[in-house]
Amino acid sequence: MAPVNATSFRELKQKNEKIAVLTAYDYPTAMLMDEAGVDAVLVGDSVGMAVMGMENTLGVTMDMMMHHVRMVRRGLKRAMLIADMPYLSYQISAEEAVRNAGRLISEGGAQGVKIEGPVVHFGDVIRCLIKAGIPVMGHIGLTPQSLHQLGGYKVQGRGEERARRLRMEALELQSVGCFAIVLECIPAEVAKEITVSLAVPTIGIGAGPDCSGQVLVSNDLLGWGQTKFTKTYVDIRGAMGKAFSAYVKDVKGGAFPGAEHCFK
Ligand code: KIV
């Protein structure tokens, strides 16, 4: 299968083929996702909560992102690697945004970046990134970096006025050149309207079945998270807990290591 890039995202939408995106934060997970046929892997700033035990994504830094982007890069052959721009890496100035996104691309090997928020706030930043040759994925609806402004992790775009604003934000992100737009935690009907109004694909998370593709935080899918809109495909938490308990029992009881684990 041909490698996926920002151009193929639009082609997948044109072909009516759903786009499967997952988050990953390390090499072995990224490798398994690539082998499974995932189209794009997002190193999300969700790494702060999913892997580092942070309360929200606001403490994630560029250095943390670089560390995880490099690991994921080594695991991918076909899937497109998209890196989240963490909090304060693009909000201060377009110049800082280009410098930071440029690091994710040139040092980390990402093929695109994602930034949260509408054109009214980040239009200049997005234009400068695109001018620097960096594909940009937009992200509207629930934008976790604006957690305090939104008053928590709440469904966005309910009611005609808010839905209208979201539809407009999506069109504006497309017109400044975003190659795809993440729609997070919005009513399924609004996501459907946005998706049909755009040429670029929408990637939904908690946004219903009619988006051009879906993204999930991989820890949630594996049974480690608690997000409502997630489907849990395997109980990794349970399996790992059992394995750790069995190991402790074996060590305490002398069953591990056995003769087969010893050198002669
Ligand atoms: O940080 C992240 O993982 C994300 C996805 C949930 C879209 O932004």
Short mmCIF file of C-alpha atoms and ligand atoms in Angstrom, two decimals:
data_model
loop_
_atom_site.label_atom_id
_atom_site.label_comp_id
_atom_site.label_asym_id
_atom_site.label_seq_id
_atom_site.Cartn_x
_atom_site.Cartn_y
_atom_site.Cartn_z
CA MET A 1 0.00 0.00 0.00
CA ALA A 2 1.26 3.47 -0.90
CA PRO A 3 2.45 5.74 1.91
CA VAL A 4 -0.17 8.21 3.15
CA ASN A 5 0.46 11.97 3.07
CA ALA A 6 -1.51 15.20 3.26
CA THR A 7 -2.52 14.92 -0.42
CA SER A 8 -3.79 11.37 -0.05
CA PHE A 9 -6.05 12.48 2.80
CA ARG A 10 -8.16 14.48 0.35
CA GLU A 11 -8.05 11.62 -2.19
CA LEU A 12 -9.34 9.17 0.42
CA LYS A 13 -12.30 11.47 1.02
CA GLN A 14 -12.92 11.75 -2.74
CA LYS A 15 -12.91 7.95 -2.98
CA ASN A 16 -15.34 7.76 -0.06
CA GLU A 17 -12.85 5.67 1.88
CA LYS A 18 -12.98 6.24 5.64
CA ILE A 19 -9.72 7.38 7.20
CA ALA A 20 -8.49 5.52 10.30
CA VAL A 21 -6.31 7.58 12.65
CA LEU A 22 -4.98 6.63 16.10
CA THR A 23 -2.72 8.30 18.61
CA ALA A 24 0.60 6.68 19.49
CA TYR A 25 3.41 7.78 21.75
CA ASP A 26 6.08 5.09 21.34
CA TYR A 27 7.89 2.92 18.79
CA PRO A 28 6.34 -0.56 19.29
CA THR A 29 2.78 0.77 19.37
CA ALA A 30 3.38 2.83 16.23
CA MET A 31 4.84 -0.20 14.46
CA LEU A 32 1.78 -2.35 15.27
CA MET A 33 -0.56 0.39 14.08
CA ASP A 34 1.35 0.75 10.81
CA GLU A 35 1.19 -3.01 10.24
CA ALA A 36 -2.56 -2.96 11.01
CA GLY A 37 -3.17 -0.43 8.20
CA VAL A 38 -3.83 2.72 10.22
CA ASP A 39 -3.72 5.64 7.76
CA ALA A 40 -2.22 8.25 10.07
CA VAL A 41 -0.72 8.23 13.53
CA LEU A 42 -1.10 11.32 15.66
CA VAL A 43 1.38 12.00 18.42
CA GLY A 44 -1.22 13.91 20.41
CA ASP A 45 -0.51 16.16 23.34
CA SER A 46 -2.85 13.67 25.01
CA VAL A 47 0.51 12.01 25.77
CA GLY A 48 0.50 14.18 28.91
CA MET A 49 -2.62 12.50 30.27
CA ALA A 50 -2.38 9.08 28.61
CA VAL A 51 1.26 8.36 29.39
CA MET A 52 2.61 10.95 31.83
CA GLY A 53 -0.22 11.05 34.37
CA MET A 54 -0.89 14.77 33.91
CA GLU A 55 -4.30 16.22 34.77
CA ASN A 56 -4.66 17.94 31.39
CA THR A 57 -2.62 18.66 28.25
CA LEU A 58 -1.45 22.14 29.27
CA GLY A 59 1.86 21.01 30.78
CA VAL A 60 3.08 19.23 27.65
CA THR A 61 6.16 20.93 26.20
CA MET A 62 7.92 20.92 22.84
CA ASP A 63 10.74 18.82 24.28
CA MET A 64 8.26 16.17 25.46
CA MET A 65 6.61 16.15 22.05
CA MET A 66 9.95 15.82 20.27
CA HIS A 67 10.86 12.83 22.43
CA HIS A 68 7.67 10.96 21.51
CA VAL A 69 7.55 12.04 17.86
CA ARG A 70 11.05 10.60 17.32
CA MET A 71 10.01 7.26 18.86
CA VAL A 72 6.87 7.01 16.75
CA ARG A 73 8.77 7.98 13.57
CA ARG A 74 10.93 4.88 13.90
CA GLY A 75 7.85 2.64 13.95
CA LEU A 76 6.12 3.92 10.82
CA LYS A 77 6.54 2.95 7.17
CA ARG A 78 3.20 3.72 5.50
CA ALA A 79 1.09 5.75 7.91
CA MET A 80 1.37 9.54 7.89
CA LEU A 81 2.93 10.96 11.07
CA ILE A 82 1.12 14.01 12.43
CA ALA A 83 2.38 15.82 15.52
CA ASP A 84 0.34 17.98 17.86
CA MET A 85 1.65 21.47 18.51
CA PRO A 86 1.60 21.68 22.31
CA TYR A 87 0.24 24.56 24.39
CA LEU A 88 2.21 27.81 23.91
CA SER A 89 4.19 26.45 20.97
CA TYR A 90 2.04 28.39 18.45
CA GLN A 91 -0.05 30.85 20.48
CA ILE A 92 2.68 33.45 21.06
CA SER A 93 3.66 34.35 17.49
CA ALA A 94 3.67 32.95 13.98
CA GLU A 95 7.48 33.06 14.05
CA GLU A 96 7.65 30.81 17.12
CA ALA A 97 5.03 28.55 15.60
CA VAL A 98 7.10 28.04 12.43
CA ARG A 99 10.25 27.39 14.48
CA ASN A 100 8.48 24.82 16.66
CA ALA A 101 6.57 23.11 13.86
CA GLY A 102 9.80 23.09 11.84
CA ARG A 103 11.50 21.11 14.64
CA LEU A 104 8.70 18.54 14.67
CA ILE A 105 9.15 18.14 10.91
CA SER A 106 12.93 18.37 10.44
CA GLU A 107 14.19 16.82 13.69
CA GLY A 108 11.22 14.61 14.55
CA GLY A 109 10.25 13.40 11.08
CA ALA A 110 6.58 14.43 11.34
CA GLN A 111 4.80 15.01 8.02
CA GLY A 112 2.24 17.46 9.33
CA VAL A 113 1.20 19.26 12.50
CA LYS A 114 -2.13 19.79 14.23
CA ILE A 115 -3.15 22.97 15.98
CA GLU A 116 -6.28 23.66 18.00
CA GLY A 117 -8.53 26.64 17.39
CA PRO A 118 -10.26 28.73 14.72
CA VAL A 119 -8.90 30.95 11.96
CA VAL A 120 -10.00 34.06 13.83
CA HIS A 121 -7.25 33.26 16.36
CA PHE A 122 -4.71 31.29 14.34
CA GLY A 123 -5.24 32.21 10.68
CA ASP A 124 -1.85 33.98 10.46
CA VAL A 125 -0.08 31.08 12.15
CA ILE A 126 -1.64 28.52 9.81
CA ARG A 127 -0.78 30.60 6.73
CA CYS A 128 2.87 30.95 7.87
CA LEU A 129 3.16 27.22 8.55
CA ILE A 130 1.76 26.40 5.13
CA LYS A 131 4.11 28.97 3.55
CA ALA A 132 6.95 27.06 5.23
CA GLY A 133 5.75 23.87 3.51
CA ILE A 134 4.18 22.33 6.60
CA PRO A 135 0.80 20.59 6.19
CA VAL A 136 -1.60 21.71 8.91
CA MET A 137 -4.50 19.77 10.37
CA GLY A 138 -7.11 21.97 12.09
CA HIS A 139 -8.96 21.02 15.26
CA ILE A 140 -12.26 22.56 16.40
CA GLY A 141 -15.14 21.70 18.72
CA LEU A 142 -13.75 20.62 22.07
CA THR A 143 -10.18 21.94 22.05
CA PRO A 144 -8.56 20.67 25.27
CA GLN A 145 -5.90 23.39 25.33
CA SER A 146 -8.77 25.88 25.91
CA LEU A 147 -10.11 23.78 28.76
CA HIS A 148 -10.37 26.69 31.21
CA GLN A 149 -12.09 28.93 28.68
CA LEU A 150 -14.59 26.20 27.78
CA GLY A 151 -15.32 25.48 31.44
CA GLY A 152 -14.39 21.79 31.19
CA TYR A 153 -14.54 18.91 28.73
CA LYS A 154 -18.02 19.55 27.34
CA VAL A 155 -19.85 18.84 24.10
CA GLN A 156 -19.50 21.86 21.78
CA GLY A 157 -21.72 23.17 18.99
CA ARG A 158 -25.12 22.46 20.56
CA GLY A 159 -27.85 24.89 19.52
CA GLU A 160 -28.27 26.63 16.15
CA GLU A 161 -25.97 29.61 16.80
CA ARG A 162 -23.07 27.49 18.08
CA ALA A 163 -23.53 24.96 15.27
CA ARG A 164 -23.49 27.79 12.73
CA ARG A 165 -20.25 29.11 14.23
CA LEU A 166 -18.63 25.66 14.02
CA ARG A 167 -19.70 25.24 10.38
CA MET A 168 -18.14 28.63 9.61
CA GLU A 169 -14.92 27.80 11.48
CA ALA A 170 -14.54 24.59 9.49
CA LEU A 171 -14.99 26.41 6.16
CA GLU A 172 -12.45 29.05 7.20
CA LEU A 173 -9.88 26.42 8.20
CA GLN A 174 -10.33 24.82 4.80
CA SER A 175 -9.95 28.16 3.03
CA VAL A 176 -6.63 28.98 4.76
CA GLY A 177 -5.31 25.61 3.59
CA CYS A 178 -5.74 22.96 6.31
CA PHE A 179 -5.50 19.50 4.73
CA ALA A 180 -7.95 17.98 7.25
CA ILE A 181 -9.94 19.06 10.30
CA VAL A 182 -10.44 17.22 13.57
CA LEU A 183 -13.97 17.63 14.97
CA GLU A 184 -13.98 16.78 18.66
CA CYS A 185 -17.02 16.18 20.81
CA ILE A 186 -19.75 17.80 18.75
CA PRO A 187 -23.26 16.59 17.86
CA ALA A 188 -23.23 13.96 15.11
CA GLU A 189 -25.63 15.97 12.96
CA VAL A 190 -23.42 19.07 13.03
CA ALA A 191 -20.36 16.96 12.13
CA LYS A 192 -22.28 15.50 9.19
CA GLU A 193 -23.25 18.97 7.90
CA ILE A 194 -19.64 20.15 8.19
CA THR A 195 -18.32 17.04 6.45
CA VAL A 196 -20.60 17.39 3.43
CA SER A 197 -19.79 21.10 3.11
CA LEU A 198 -16.02 20.56 2.85
CA ALA A 199 -13.65 19.20 0.20
CA VAL A 200 -11.05 18.33 2.84
CA PRO A 201 -11.74 15.41 5.18
CA THR A 202 -13.05 15.69 8.71
CA ILE A 203 -11.62 13.37 11.34
CA GLY A 204 -14.07 12.84 14.18
CA ILE A 205 -13.61 12.00 17.83
CA GLY A 206 -16.93 11.96 19.63
CA ALA A 207 -18.46 13.45 16.46
CA GLY A 208 -20.56 10.59 15.08
CA PRO A 209 -20.27 8.22 12.13
CA ASP A 210 -20.49 10.64 9.21
CA CYS A 211 -17.05 12.23 9.46
CA SER A 212 -14.56 11.32 6.73
CA GLY A 213 -12.54 9.40 9.30
CA GLN A 214 -12.13 8.72 12.98
CA VAL A 215 -9.39 9.21 15.55
CA LEU A 216 -9.16 7.66 19.01
CA VAL A 217 -6.69 8.00 21.83
CA SER A 218 -5.08 4.56 21.66
CA ASN A 219 -5.03 4.06 25.43
CA ASP A 220 -8.80 4.45 25.49
CA LEU A 221 -9.28 1.86 22.74
CA LEU A 222 -7.03 -0.54 24.67
CA GLY A 223 -9.06 -0.26 27.85
CA TRP A 224 -6.81 2.17 29.72
CA GLY A 225 -8.90 5.31 29.45
CA GLN A 226 -12.40 6.35 30.40
CA THR A 227 -13.60 8.55 27.55
CA LYS A 228 -17.32 8.15 26.87
CA PHE A 229 -17.23 8.07 23.07
CA THR A 230 -14.49 5.47 22.98
CA LYS A 231 -15.07 1.89 21.99
CA THR A 232 -12.86 -0.44 24.04
CA TYR A 233 -11.51 -3.20 21.78
CA VAL A 234 -9.41 -5.07 24.33
CA ASP A 235 -8.98 -5.04 28.10
CA ILE A 236 -5.23 -4.35 28.24
CA ARG A 237 -5.55 -2.93 31.74
CA GLY A 238 -6.99 -6.26 32.96
CA ALA A 239 -4.47 -8.36 30.99
CA MET A 240 -1.48 -6.36 32.25
CA GLY A 241 -2.77 -6.37 35.82
CA LYS A 242 -3.08 -10.18 35.68
CA ALA A 243 0.41 -10.55 34.20
CA PHE A 244 1.98 -8.33 36.88
CA SER A 245 0.18 -10.20 39.70
CA ALA A 246 1.24 -13.57 38.27
CA TYR A 247 4.86 -12.38 38.06
CA VAL A 248 4.84 -11.20 41.69
CA LYS A 249 3.35 -14.56 42.75
CA ASP A 250 5.98 -16.50 40.77
CA VAL A 251 8.89 -14.49 42.18
CA LYS A 252 7.62 -14.70 45.75
CA GLY A 253 6.88 -18.43 45.40
CA GLY A 254 10.13 -19.26 43.59
CA ALA A 255 8.44 -20.38 40.33
CA PHE A 256 10.34 -17.77 38.31
CA PRO A 257 13.00 -18.03 37.02
CA GLY A 258 12.75 -21.72 36.10
CA ALA A 259 15.54 -23.88 34.69
CA GLU A 260 14.56 -22.80 31.13
CA HIS A 261 15.29 -19.15 31.99
CA CYS A 262 18.80 -19.82 33.35
CA PHE A 263 22.17 -19.74 31.56
CA LYS A 264 24.48 -22.77 31.76
O1 KIV B 1 -4.11 15.03 21.69
C1 KIV B 1 -4.81 14.22 21.06
O2 KIV B 1 -4.66 13.00 21.18
C2 KIV B 1 -5.81 14.76 20.16
C3 KIV B 1 -6.83 13.81 19.62
C4 KIV B 1 -7.77 13.42 20.69
C5 KIV B 1 -7.52 14.34 18.44
O3 KIV B 1 -5.83 15.92 19.90
#
